[in-house]
Coordinates of C-alpha atoms in Angstrom, one line a residue:
Chain C
M21 CA 10.9 -1.0 35.6
P22 CA 9.8 2.5 34.9
T23 CA 8.8 4.4 37.9
G24 CA 5.1 5.6 38.6
D25 CA 6.3 9.3 37.5
Q26 CA 7.7 8.0 34.2
L27 CA 4.7 5.9 33.7
A28 CA 2.4 8.8 34.1
Q29 CA 4.5 10.7 31.4
Y30 CA 4.3 7.8 29.0
I31 CA 0.8 7.6 29.4
F32 CA 0.1 11.2 29.0
S33 CA 2.3 11.4 25.9
G34 CA 0.6 8.3 24.7
L35 CA -2.8 9.9 25.0
T36 CA -1.7 12.9 23.0
T37 CA -0.7 10.8 19.9
G38 CA -3.6 8.3 20.7
S39 CA -5.9 11.2 20.4
I40 CA -4.3 12.0 16.8
Y41 CA -4.7 8.3 15.9
A42 CA -8.3 8.4 16.8
L43 CA -9.0 11.7 14.8
I44 CA -7.4 9.9 11.8
A45 CA -8.9 6.7 12.2
L46 CA -12.6 8.2 12.4
G47 CA -11.8 9.5 9.0
F48 CA -11.3 6.3 7.5
C49 CA -14.1 4.8 9.1
I50 CA -16.6 7.7 7.6
I51 CA -15.3 7.0 4.4
H52 CA -15.3 3.2 5.0
N53 CA -18.7 3.2 6.0
A54 CA -20.1 5.4 3.2
T55 CA -18.0 3.4 0.3
G56 CA -16.5 0.4 1.7
I57 CA -13.1 1.7 0.5
V58 CA -9.7 2.3 2.1
N59 CA -9.1 6.1 1.4
F60 CA -5.4 6.8 1.3
T61 CA -5.9 10.3 0.7
Q62 CA -6.7 10.7 4.5
V63 CA -2.8 10.7 4.8
D64 CA -2.3 13.7 2.4
F65 CA -5.5 15.5 4.3
I66 CA -3.6 15.4 7.6
T67 CA -0.4 17.0 5.9
L68 CA -2.6 19.8 3.7
G69 CA -4.1 20.7 7.4
G70 CA -0.8 21.5 8.7
M71 CA 0.6 23.1 5.4
M72 CA -2.7 25.3 5.1
M73 CA -2.2 26.2 8.8
Y74 CA 1.4 27.1 7.9
T75 CA 0.4 29.3 5.0
F76 CA -2.6 31.2 6.7
L77 CA -1.0 31.6 10.0
L78 CA 2.7 32.4 9.4
A79 CA 2.5 33.4 5.8
M80 CA -0.3 35.5 5.7
G81 CA -0.4 36.4 9.3
L82 CA -4.0 35.6 10.1
P83 CA -5.2 35.4 13.7
L84 CA -4.6 31.6 15.0
P85 CA -8.7 30.6 15.4
L86 CA -9.4 32.3 12.0
A87 CA -6.3 30.6 10.6
F88 CA -7.8 27.1 12.1
L89 CA -10.8 27.6 10.9
L90 CA -10.0 28.4 6.9
G91 CA -7.4 25.7 7.1
V92 CA -10.3 23.3 8.0
L93 CA -12.3 24.9 5.7
A94 CA -9.9 24.2 2.9
V95 CA -9.4 20.6 3.2
T96 CA -13.0 20.0 3.8
V97 CA -13.3 21.6 0.2
V98 CA -10.3 19.3 -1.3
G99 CA -11.8 16.5 0.6
G100 CA -15.5 16.6 -1.4
L101 CA -13.1 17.4 -4.6
V102 CA -11.1 14.1 -4.4
E103 CA -14.6 12.4 -4.2
R104 CA -15.8 14.4 -7.1
L105 CA -13.0 14.2 -9.4
A106 CA -11.5 10.9 -8.9
I107 CA -13.8 8.5 -7.3
R108 CA -17.2 9.5 -8.8
P109 CA -16.3 9.2 -12.4
A110 CA -14.5 5.8 -12.1
K111 CA -15.9 3.3 -14.2
S112 CA -15.1 0.5 -11.8
R113 CA -17.1 0.0 -8.5
S114 CA -14.3 -2.7 -7.7
I115 CA -13.0 -2.0 -4.1
I116 CA -9.5 -2.4 -5.1
V117 CA -9.4 -0.3 -7.9
L118 CA -11.4 2.6 -6.0
I119 CA -8.5 2.2 -3.2
F120 CA -5.6 2.4 -5.6
I121 CA -7.6 5.3 -7.1
T122 CA -6.7 7.1 -3.8
I123 CA -3.5 6.1 -3.6
G124 CA -3.0 7.6 -7.3
V125 CA -4.8 10.7 -5.9
S126 CA -2.3 10.4 -2.7
I127 CA 1.0 10.4 -4.8
L128 CA -0.4 13.2 -7.0
M129 CA -1.2 15.5 -3.9
R130 CA 2.3 14.8 -2.4
G131 CA 3.8 16.1 -5.7
I132 CA 1.8 18.9 -5.4
F133 CA 2.6 20.0 -1.8
K134 CA 6.3 19.5 -2.9
I135 CA 5.7 22.2 -5.7
I136 CA 3.7 24.3 -3.4
W137 CA 5.6 24.1 0.1
G138 CA 9.0 22.6 -0.9
K139 CA 10.7 19.5 0.5
N140 CA 12.3 21.5 3.5
Q141 CA 10.8 20.9 7.2
M142 CA 9.0 23.6 8.7
A143 CA 7.7 24.5 12.1
L144 CA 4.6 25.8 13.4
P145 CA 4.7 27.7 17.0
P146 CA 2.3 25.7 19.6
F147 CA -1.3 27.5 20.4
S148 CA -0.1 28.4 23.7
G149 CA 3.5 28.5 24.6
D150 CA 5.5 25.9 25.5
T151 CA 5.9 25.8 29.2
P152 CA 5.2 22.5 30.5
L153 CA 2.5 22.1 33.1
M154 CA 2.7 19.7 35.9
I155 CA -0.4 17.2 36.0
L156 CA -0.2 14.1 38.2
R157 CA 3.8 14.5 38.4
A158 CA 4.1 14.4 34.8
A159 CA 5.5 17.2 32.5
V160 CA 2.3 17.7 30.1
L161 CA 3.0 20.4 27.1
P162 CA 0.2 22.7 26.6
Q163 CA -0.2 21.5 23.0
S164 CA -0.9 18.1 24.5
L165 CA -3.9 19.8 26.5
W166 CA -5.0 21.5 23.3
I167 CA -4.7 18.3 21.5
F168 CA -6.6 16.4 23.7
C169 CA -9.3 18.8 24.6
I170 CA -10.0 19.4 20.6
T171 CA -10.2 15.8 20.1
V172 CA -12.7 15.6 22.6
V173 CA -14.9 18.3 21.3
V174 CA -14.7 16.8 17.6
V175 CA -15.9 13.4 18.8
I176 CA -19.0 15.0 20.6
I177 CA -19.7 17.4 17.9
L178 CA -19.6 14.3 15.5
H179 CA -21.5 12.2 18.0
L180 CA -24.1 14.9 17.9
F181 CA -24.2 15.1 14.1
F182 CA -24.6 11.4 13.3
N183 CA -27.5 11.1 16.1
H184 CA -29.3 14.3 16.3
S185 CA -29.1 15.7 12.8
L186 CA -31.0 14.6 9.3
I187 CA -28.2 15.0 7.2
G188 CA -26.1 12.7 9.9
K189 CA -28.8 10.3 10.1
A190 CA -29.1 10.1 6.5
M191 CA -25.3 9.4 6.4
R192 CA -25.8 6.6 8.7
A193 CA -28.7 5.4 7.0
T194 CA -26.4 5.3 3.6
S195 CA -23.6 3.3 5.2
F196 CA -26.0 0.7 6.6
N197 CA -27.9 0.1 3.2
P198 CA -27.1 2.8 0.5
R199 CA -30.3 0.9 -1.8
A200 CA -32.9 1.6 1.0
A201 CA -31.5 4.9 1.8
A202 CA -31.8 6.0 -1.7
L203 CA -35.6 4.3 -1.6
M204 CA -36.4 6.6 1.3
G205 CA -35.2 9.5 -0.8
V206 CA -31.4 10.3 0.8
N207 CA -29.3 11.2 -2.2
V208 CA -26.5 8.6 -1.8
N209 CA -23.8 10.6 -3.9
R210 CA -24.5 13.5 -1.9
M211 CA -24.0 11.4 1.4
I212 CA -20.5 10.0 -0.2
L213 CA -19.5 13.6 -1.2
L214 CA -20.2 14.8 2.3
S215 CA -18.3 11.8 3.9
F216 CA -15.0 12.7 1.8
A217 CA -15.5 16.3 2.9
L218 CA -15.8 15.2 6.7
S219 CA -13.2 13.2 7.1
G220 CA -11.0 15.9 5.0
A221 CA -12.1 18.3 8.1
L222 CA -11.0 15.4 10.6
G223 CA -7.7 15.1 8.8
A224 CA -7.0 18.5 8.7
I225 CA -7.8 18.9 12.2
A226 CA -5.6 16.2 13.4
G227 CA -2.7 17.8 11.3
I228 CA -3.3 21.0 12.5
I229 CA -3.0 20.2 16.0
I230 CA -0.2 17.8 16.1
V231 CA 2.4 19.7 13.7
P232 CA 3.5 22.1 16.6
I233 CA 4.6 19.1 18.6
T234 CA 6.5 17.4 15.4
T235 CA 7.6 18.9 12.3
L236 CA 5.9 19.8 9.2
S237 CA 7.1 18.5 5.6
Y238 CA 5.2 17.3 2.3
D239 CA 5.0 13.5 3.8
I240 CA 4.4 14.1 7.6
G241 CA 1.0 12.5 7.0
V242 CA 2.1 9.1 5.7
M243 CA 3.3 7.6 8.8
L244 CA 0.4 9.3 11.0
G245 CA -2.2 8.0 8.4
L246 CA -1.2 4.6 8.5
K247 CA -1.1 4.4 12.2
G248 CA -4.3 6.2 11.9
F249 CA -5.6 3.2 9.6
A250 CA -4.3 0.6 12.0
A251 CA -5.9 2.4 14.7
A252 CA -9.2 1.9 12.8
I253 CA -8.2 -1.7 12.0
L254 CA -7.6 -2.1 15.8
G255 CA -10.6 -1.1 16.8
G256 CA -12.6 -2.8 14.0
Y257 CA -12.6 -1.2 10.6
G258 CA -16.0 1.1 10.2
N259 CA -16.8 1.1 14.1
S260 CA -16.3 4.8 15.5
I261 CA -16.1 3.7 19.1
G262 CA -13.6 1.1 18.1
A263 CA -12.0 4.0 16.3
I264 CA -11.5 5.9 19.2
I265 CA -10.5 3.2 21.8
G266 CA -8.0 1.9 19.0
G267 CA -6.3 5.0 18.5
L268 CA -6.0 5.5 22.2
L269 CA -5.0 2.2 23.0
L270 CA -2.2 2.2 20.0
G271 CA -1.0 5.4 21.3
V272 CA -0.4 4.5 24.9
L273 CA 1.0 1.1 24.1
E274 CA 3.5 2.7 21.6
S275 CA 4.6 5.4 24.0
L276 CA 4.9 2.8 27.2
G277 CA 6.8 0.5 24.4
A278 CA 9.1 3.2 23.4
G279 CA 9.8 4.2 27.0
T280 CA 10.7 0.6 28.2
I281 CA 11.6 -1.2 25.5
S282 CA 13.4 0.7 22.6
S283 CA 12.4 4.1 21.2
S284 CA 14.0 3.2 17.6
Y285 CA 11.8 0.2 17.5
K286 CA 8.8 2.2 18.3
D287 CA 7.0 2.3 15.0
V288 CA 7.5 -1.5 14.9
L289 CA 5.9 -2.0 18.2
A290 CA 2.7 -0.3 16.8
F291 CA 2.6 -2.7 14.0
V292 CA 3.6 -5.7 15.9
I293 CA 0.6 -5.0 18.6
L294 CA -1.8 -4.5 15.5
L295 CA -0.6 -8.1 13.8
L296 CA -0.8 -9.7 17.3
V297 CA -4.3 -8.5 17.9
L298 CA -5.6 -9.5 14.5
F299 CA -4.4 -12.8 15.1
I300 CA -6.0 -13.4 17.9
K301 CA -9.3 -11.7 17.1
P302 CA -9.4 -11.3 13.1
S303 CA -11.9 -8.6 13.2
G304 CA -10.2 -6.2 15.5
L305 CA -11.4 -5.4 19.3
L306 CA -15.0 -4.1 18.4
G307 CA -15.5 -5.7 14.8
H308 CA -18.2 -7.7 13.8
G309 CA -16.0 -9.2 11.0
E310 CA -16.9 -9.1 7.4
K311 CA -19.5 -11.1 6.4
E312 CA -18.9 -13.5 3.6
R313 CA -21.7 -13.1 1.0
V314 CA -22.6 -16.1 -1.4
Chain Z
M21 CA -11.6 -27.3 -26.3
V22 CA -11.2 -24.1 -24.7
Q23 CA -8.5 -25.6 -22.4
G24 CA -6.3 -26.6 -25.8
F25 CA -7.1 -23.2 -27.0
L26 CA -5.3 -21.5 -24.1
K27 CA -2.6 -23.9 -23.7
G28 CA -1.7 -23.3 -28.0
K29 CA -2.3 -19.7 -27.2
S30 CA 0.0 -19.4 -24.0
S31 CA 3.0 -21.5 -25.9
F32 CA 2.5 -19.2 -28.9
G33 CA 2.9 -16.4 -26.8
L34 CA 6.0 -17.7 -24.9
S35 CA 7.4 -18.5 -28.1
I36 CA 7.4 -14.8 -29.0
L37 CA 8.5 -13.6 -25.7
A38 CA 11.5 -16.1 -25.7
L39 CA 12.4 -14.6 -29.1
M40 CA 11.9 -11.1 -28.0
V41 CA 14.0 -11.9 -25.2
L42 CA 17.0 -13.5 -26.9
L43 CA 17.1 -10.9 -29.5
F44 CA 16.9 -7.5 -27.5
P45 CA 20.4 -7.2 -26.5
W46 CA 21.3 -7.5 -30.1
V47 CA 19.0 -4.8 -31.2
I48 CA 19.6 -2.6 -27.9
S49 CA 23.1 -2.3 -26.6
N50 CA 22.9 1.0 -24.7
P51 CA 23.7 -0.4 -21.1
Y52 CA 21.4 2.0 -19.6
Y53 CA 18.4 0.5 -21.3
L54 CA 19.8 -2.9 -20.3
N55 CA 19.7 -1.9 -16.8
V56 CA 16.1 -0.7 -17.0
V57 CA 15.1 -4.2 -18.7
N58 CA 16.9 -6.0 -16.4
I59 CA 15.2 -4.2 -13.4
I60 CA 11.8 -4.6 -15.4
G61 CA 12.9 -8.7 -15.6
L62 CA 12.8 -8.6 -11.8
N63 CA 10.0 -6.8 -11.1
T64 CA 8.1 -8.8 -13.7
L65 CA 9.0 -12.0 -11.6
V66 CA 7.6 -10.5 -8.7
V67 CA 4.5 -9.3 -10.1
V68 CA 3.6 -12.6 -11.8
G69 CA 3.6 -14.1 -8.4
L70 CA 1.8 -11.4 -6.7
N71 CA -0.8 -11.5 -9.6
L72 CA -1.4 -15.1 -9.0
L73 CA -2.2 -14.1 -5.6
I74 CA -4.4 -11.0 -6.3
G75 CA -5.7 -12.0 -9.5
Y76 CA -6.2 -15.7 -9.0
A77 CA -6.7 -16.2 -5.1
G78 CA -8.1 -12.6 -4.8
Q79 CA -6.0 -11.9 -1.9
I80 CA -4.4 -8.3 -1.7
S81 CA -1.0 -8.2 -0.3
L82 CA 0.9 -4.6 0.1
G83 CA 3.7 -6.5 1.8
H84 CA 5.6 -8.0 -1.0
A85 CA 8.4 -5.7 -1.0
A86 CA 9.3 -6.9 2.2
F87 CA 9.9 -10.4 0.9
Y88 CA 11.5 -9.1 -2.0
G89 CA 13.9 -7.2 0.7
L90 CA 14.1 -10.4 2.6
G91 CA 15.4 -12.3 -0.3
A92 CA 18.0 -9.5 -1.1
Y93 CA 19.2 -8.7 2.4
L94 CA 19.3 -12.6 3.2
S95 CA 21.5 -13.0 -0.2
G96 CA 23.3 -10.2 1.0
I97 CA 24.1 -10.9 4.8
L98 CA 24.6 -14.6 4.0
T99 CA 27.5 -14.2 1.3
V100 CA 29.3 -11.1 2.6
S101 CA 29.0 -11.8 6.5
Y102 CA 29.0 -15.7 6.6
G103 CA 30.8 -16.5 3.3
V104 CA 28.2 -18.8 1.9
S105 CA 28.5 -19.0 -1.7
P106 CA 25.8 -16.9 -3.8
W107 CA 23.8 -19.9 -5.4
L108 CA 23.6 -21.8 -1.9
A109 CA 22.7 -18.0 -0.2
M110 CA 19.7 -17.7 -2.8
I111 CA 18.6 -21.2 -1.8
L112 CA 18.6 -20.4 1.8
A113 CA 17.0 -17.1 1.5
L114 CA 14.2 -18.8 -0.6
A115 CA 13.8 -21.3 2.3
V116 CA 14.0 -18.9 4.7
T117 CA 11.4 -16.3 3.0
G118 CA 9.3 -19.2 2.1
L119 CA 8.8 -20.4 5.8
L120 CA 8.3 -16.7 7.0
A121 CA 5.6 -16.3 4.8
L122 CA 3.9 -19.6 5.8
I123 CA 4.1 -18.4 9.7
I124 CA 2.9 -15.0 8.5
G125 CA 0.5 -16.4 6.0
I126 CA -1.4 -19.1 8.3
P127 CA -3.0 -16.3 10.7
T128 CA -3.0 -13.4 7.9
L129 CA -5.1 -15.3 5.2
K130 CA -7.6 -16.1 7.8
L131 CA -8.0 -12.1 7.6
H132 CA -10.4 -10.4 5.0
G133 CA -10.4 -7.6 2.9
H134 CA -9.0 -4.2 4.7
Y135 CA -8.0 -6.1 7.4
L136 CA -5.4 -8.3 5.1
V137 CA -4.4 -5.2 3.8
M138 CA -3.6 -3.6 6.9
A139 CA -1.8 -6.8 8.0
T140 CA 0.4 -7.1 5.0
L141 CA 1.2 -3.4 5.1
G142 CA 2.1 -3.9 8.8
F143 CA 4.6 -6.4 8.1
N144 CA 6.2 -4.4 5.4
I145 CA 6.8 -1.5 7.5
I146 CA 8.0 -4.0 10.5
I147 CA 10.4 -5.6 8.2
N148 CA 11.6 -2.4 6.6
I149 CA 12.2 -0.7 10.1
V150 CA 14.1 -3.8 11.4
I151 CA 16.3 -3.7 8.2
I152 CA 17.0 0.2 8.7
Q153 CA 17.3 -0.3 13.0
W154 CA 19.4 -3.3 12.9
D155 CA 22.5 -1.8 11.3
K156 CA 25.2 -4.2 12.9
V157 CA 23.9 -6.7 10.7
T158 CA 22.2 -5.0 7.8
G159 CA 24.0 -1.7 7.2
G160 CA 21.1 0.2 8.3
P161 CA 19.9 3.3 6.4
S162 CA 23.4 3.6 4.3
G163 CA 22.9 0.1 2.7
F164 CA 24.5 -3.1 2.4
P165 CA 27.6 -3.0 0.2
G166 CA 29.9 -5.3 -1.5
I167 CA 27.7 -8.2 -2.5
P168 CA 29.5 -11.1 -4.9
N169 CA 28.3 -11.4 -8.2
L170 CA 26.8 -14.5 -9.4
K171 CA 29.1 -17.1 -11.2
I172 CA 28.9 -20.4 -12.9
G173 CA 32.0 -22.0 -13.1
S174 CA 34.3 -19.4 -14.7
L175 CA 31.6 -17.3 -15.9
V176 CA 30.8 -14.4 -13.8
F177 CA 27.6 -12.5 -14.1
D178 CA 29.0 -9.2 -13.7
S179 CA 27.8 -7.2 -16.5
D180 CA 24.3 -5.8 -17.4
W181 CA 24.1 -8.0 -20.5
K182 CA 25.3 -11.2 -18.7
M183 CA 22.4 -10.6 -15.9
Y184 CA 20.2 -9.8 -18.5
Y185 CA 20.2 -13.3 -19.6
L186 CA 20.0 -14.8 -16.1
I187 CA 17.5 -12.5 -15.2
W188 CA 15.2 -13.1 -18.1
F189 CA 16.0 -17.0 -17.7
F190 CA 14.3 -16.9 -14.2
T191 CA 11.6 -14.4 -15.2
F192 CA 10.8 -16.7 -18.4
I193 CA 10.6 -19.9 -16.1
G194 CA 8.5 -18.1 -13.7
I195 CA 6.0 -17.2 -15.9
V196 CA 6.0 -20.6 -17.6
L197 CA 5.3 -22.0 -14.0
A198 CA 2.5 -19.6 -13.3
L199 CA 0.8 -20.2 -16.6
N200 CA 0.9 -23.7 -15.9
L201 CA -0.4 -23.3 -12.5
V202 CA -3.1 -21.2 -13.7
H203 CA -4.3 -23.5 -16.1
S204 CA -4.1 -26.6 -14.0
R205 CA -6.9 -28.0 -11.3
V206 CA -5.1 -25.8 -8.7
G207 CA -5.5 -22.8 -11.0
R208 CA -9.3 -23.5 -11.4
G209 CA -9.7 -24.0 -7.7
L210 CA -8.0 -20.5 -7.3
R211 CA -10.2 -18.8 -9.6
A212 CA -13.3 -20.4 -7.8
L213 CA -12.2 -18.8 -4.6
H214 CA -11.8 -15.3 -6.2
G215 CA -15.4 -15.7 -7.5
S216 CA -16.6 -16.8 -4.2
E217 CA -14.8 -18.4 -1.2
V218 CA -18.1 -19.8 0.1
A219 CA -19.1 -21.4 -3.0
A220 CA -15.5 -22.8 -3.5
C221 CA -15.5 -24.1 -0.3
A222 CA -18.7 -25.7 -0.7
L223 CA -17.4 -27.3 -4.0
G224 CA -14.8 -29.0 -2.2
V225 CA -11.8 -26.3 -2.9
K226 CA -9.5 -26.2 0.2
T227 CA -9.8 -22.5 0.4
E228 CA -7.5 -22.0 3.4
V229 CA -4.8 -24.2 2.3
Y230 CA -4.5 -22.7 -1.3
K231 CA -4.5 -19.2 0.0
V232 CA -1.7 -20.1 2.2
K233 CA 0.2 -22.1 -0.5
V234 CA -0.3 -19.5 -3.2
F235 CA 0.8 -16.6 -0.7
V236 CA 4.1 -18.5 -0.2
L237 CA 4.6 -19.3 -3.8
S238 CA 4.4 -15.6 -4.5
A239 CA 6.7 -14.8 -1.6
L240 CA 9.1 -17.2 -3.4
Y241 CA 8.8 -15.7 -6.5
A242 CA 9.8 -12.1 -4.4
S243 CA 12.4 -13.7 -2.7
L244 CA 14.1 -15.3 -5.5
A245 CA 13.8 -11.7 -7.6
G246 CA 15.5 -10.1 -4.6
S247 CA 18.4 -12.4 -4.4
L248 CA 19.1 -11.5 -8.2
Y249 CA 18.6 -8.0 -7.6
A250 CA 21.0 -8.0 -4.6
H251 CA 23.6 -10.2 -6.7
Y252 CA 23.3 -8.1 -9.7
L253 CA 23.6 -4.5 -8.0
T254 CA 26.0 -5.7 -5.4
F255 CA 24.4 -3.0 -3.3
I256 CA 21.1 -2.8 -1.4
S257 CA 19.3 -0.1 0.3
P258 CA 16.3 -0.3 2.6
K259 CA 14.5 2.5 0.4
T260 CA 14.2 -0.1 -2.4
F261 CA 11.9 -2.2 -0.2
D262 CA 9.7 0.0 1.6
I263 CA 5.8 0.3 1.3
F264 CA 5.9 2.5 -1.2
F265 CA 7.6 -0.3 -3.8
S266 CA 4.5 -2.7 -2.4
V267 CA 2.2 -0.3 -3.5
E268 CA 3.9 0.1 -7.1
L269 CA 3.9 -4.0 -7.3
V270 CA 0.6 -4.1 -6.8
T271 CA -0.1 -1.1 -9.2
M272 CA 1.6 -3.2 -12.0
V273 CA -0.8 -6.1 -11.6
I274 CA -3.7 -3.6 -11.4
V275 CA -2.6 -1.7 -14.6
G276 CA -1.7 -5.1 -16.4
G277 CA -4.8 -6.3 -15.3
M278 CA -5.8 -8.8 -12.0
G279 CA -5.4 -12.2 -13.2
S280 CA -3.8 -11.8 -16.6
I281 CA -0.2 -13.3 -16.6
W282 CA 0.7 -11.4 -20.0
G283 CA -0.8 -8.4 -18.6
T284 CA 1.8 -8.4 -15.8
L285 CA 4.3 -7.7 -18.6
F286 CA 2.5 -5.0 -19.9
G287 CA 2.3 -3.5 -16.3
T288 CA 5.6 -3.7 -15.4
F289 CA 6.9 -2.5 -18.7
F290 CA 4.8 0.5 -18.6
I291 CA 4.9 1.3 -14.7
T292 CA 9.0 0.2 -14.0
P293 CA 10.4 3.0 -16.4
L294 CA 7.5 5.5 -15.8
P295 CA 9.6 7.3 -12.9
N296 CA 12.7 7.5 -15.2
I297 CA 10.9 8.9 -18.3
L298 CA 8.6 11.4 -16.1
H299 CA 12.1 12.2 -14.7
F300 CA 12.6 14.8 -17.6
F301 CA 9.6 16.5 -15.9
D302 CA 11.9 17.2 -12.7
E303 CA 10.1 18.1 -10.0
Y304 CA 6.4 17.6 -11.4
K305 CA 7.4 14.0 -12.0
D306 CA 5.1 12.6 -8.8
I307 CA 2.3 14.8 -10.1
F308 CA 2.3 13.1 -13.8
Y309 CA 3.1 9.4 -12.2
G310 CA -0.2 9.9 -10.1
L311 CA -2.2 11.3 -12.9
I312 CA -1.5 8.6 -15.2
L313 CA -2.3 6.0 -12.6
V314 CA -5.6 7.8 -11.5
L315 CA -6.7 8.3 -15.2
I316 CA -5.8 4.4 -16.0
L317 CA -7.8 3.2 -13.0
I318 CA -10.5 5.6 -13.8
F319 CA -11.1 4.6 -17.2
L320 CA -9.7 1.4 -18.0
P321 CA -10.3 -0.2 -14.6
E322 CA -9.5 -3.8 -15.6
G323 CA -6.3 -3.2 -16.7
V324 CA -4.9 -2.4 -20.3
V325 CA -4.3 -5.5 -21.8
V326 CA -7.5 -7.0 -20.3
A327 CA -9.6 -4.3 -21.8
L328 CA -8.1 -4.3 -25.2
R329 CA -8.6 -8.1 -25.3
N330 CA -12.4 -7.8 -24.4
R331 CA -13.1 -5.2 -26.9
Y332 CA -11.2 -7.4 -29.2
L333 CA -13.3 -10.3 -28.3
S334 CA -16.2 -8.5 -28.2
R335 CA -16.0 -7.2 -31.5
R336 CA -15.2 -10.6 -32.9
Q337 CA -18.1 -12.4 -31.5
G338 CA -20.4 -9.4 -31.9
I339 CA -21.5 -9.8 -28.1
S340 CA -20.5 -7.2 -25.2
Q341 CA -17.8 -8.9 -23.0
T342 CA -17.7 -6.0 -20.7
S343 CA -21.0 -7.2 -18.7
F344 CA -18.7 -10.3 -17.5
H345 CA -16.1 -7.7 -15.8
G346 CA -18.5 -4.6 -15.2
E347 CA -20.7 -4.0 -12.2
S348 CA -22.3 -7.4 -11.6

């Protein structure tokens, strides 16, 4: 049995990675709500965020806040480009074809990353030193606090955006019923474009804040992204509160499992949990299930 | 009448395929090409099974590389570590994989859409990590060597061209079985299932049972191909069976055309050697691979073979067939 101190330690580190999963899961949800698809380029938005940060911060020597903003902005633009160049021109609206277009773009993007940044592992410095702070007798890296705080801020901003801004409301209307939204004068195509840009921004933020405690390479986003997808499914796909809960839960359970059972099977645990939840509740924790239409 | 027409066309196609398969090694004797065509044969076997699931039952699996890997590793472990004869190991591997597919399939196929995609993907990741981590049994990341070749009496399948005939024998049987299934009562039930699960259910098709059966069948195809792969290359490593291979398998289904068994052949012949061909572009190969995939999916979303067939049919009949496959 782990001691109380260890337990606190596991929970803190679980909440840290869980926040990242939550951000990524939100990105998956936003695009799912706008288009009904799983956007696998989300995985590469994470990597690209980290890579852009590396370039702006270390290669160009810009100050941290500016590098952060420019990094997020760059991936936001790339997110929009993915929609504009690969999703919108598609001749088929079939979900599986669109999903595989995003997989194709994902392979293409990783190919480009390899050319630009090479295959070597890189590292980014933490935002504010690496002397652990003691919180509730658990050693917490300052970067973990950054991750946690930035996630909270992002979630609050998203909440305000979707509930109190006209564009946010239009995006929600589109996700409920694109046809009705279009009849009300909402430019549905623009909303889909925006959702790709927005999830690009979310992926970038996740990548930028996690890289200082992991390493950076052209495929760093793959496992993180898939866990984010798992978190979104766990919470109930398309449900943003579910995505946050799913992310945090997955992070904490994974961390507890790695600490108490086996660290080499850490990734297995995350997906076993996911499968068990789905077998018991096929629509995820907060999902209503996908309705069958005749 | 339509039924007879399809059957006639199938047997014509099968004869052509059989002839091409038999003659190929006499035309091309370069062992490198034979090796590629052998891998294409194995992929075809997996993808034919997968296409039954995706194209006919309408269920997407991103986990079939795991079944392929299970077949390969079970064959390898049983023959090398337990001294089981290769053919018996192959049958045991089929039994175990089939049973596992049944256990996984019953709860998984209750899931819909993206939940199913995630569940199968998760299953693949679990199997792959277990193969990597359980190194005492599986050899871990460095792979599992020394798997014996298959043999019948004194005939040992130890060369590319001997394996060529064996692999394509199984692949051919696999295609014949799939075509038979598609044109049977079960096949019609499956297509009804693809069209609308609720409608199929209302018409008395046991959708749950059908889905699980096809899932298990497709896992058996993959397991068989995996066993053949293990005895052919005599060395297996976990990387061959990761989620990226699952993605590639589904790509072959889509590029060939969902629900087209013949399209499957095109899909595997086109996608399997693509990385080798693109190797010429060295570090740009991923970019080209991704680009080709994206362009095909954007402009020929129903699959190349199906697109060409529709165009041909519509020209012959003077009516547009595309509307059947379009946005309706």
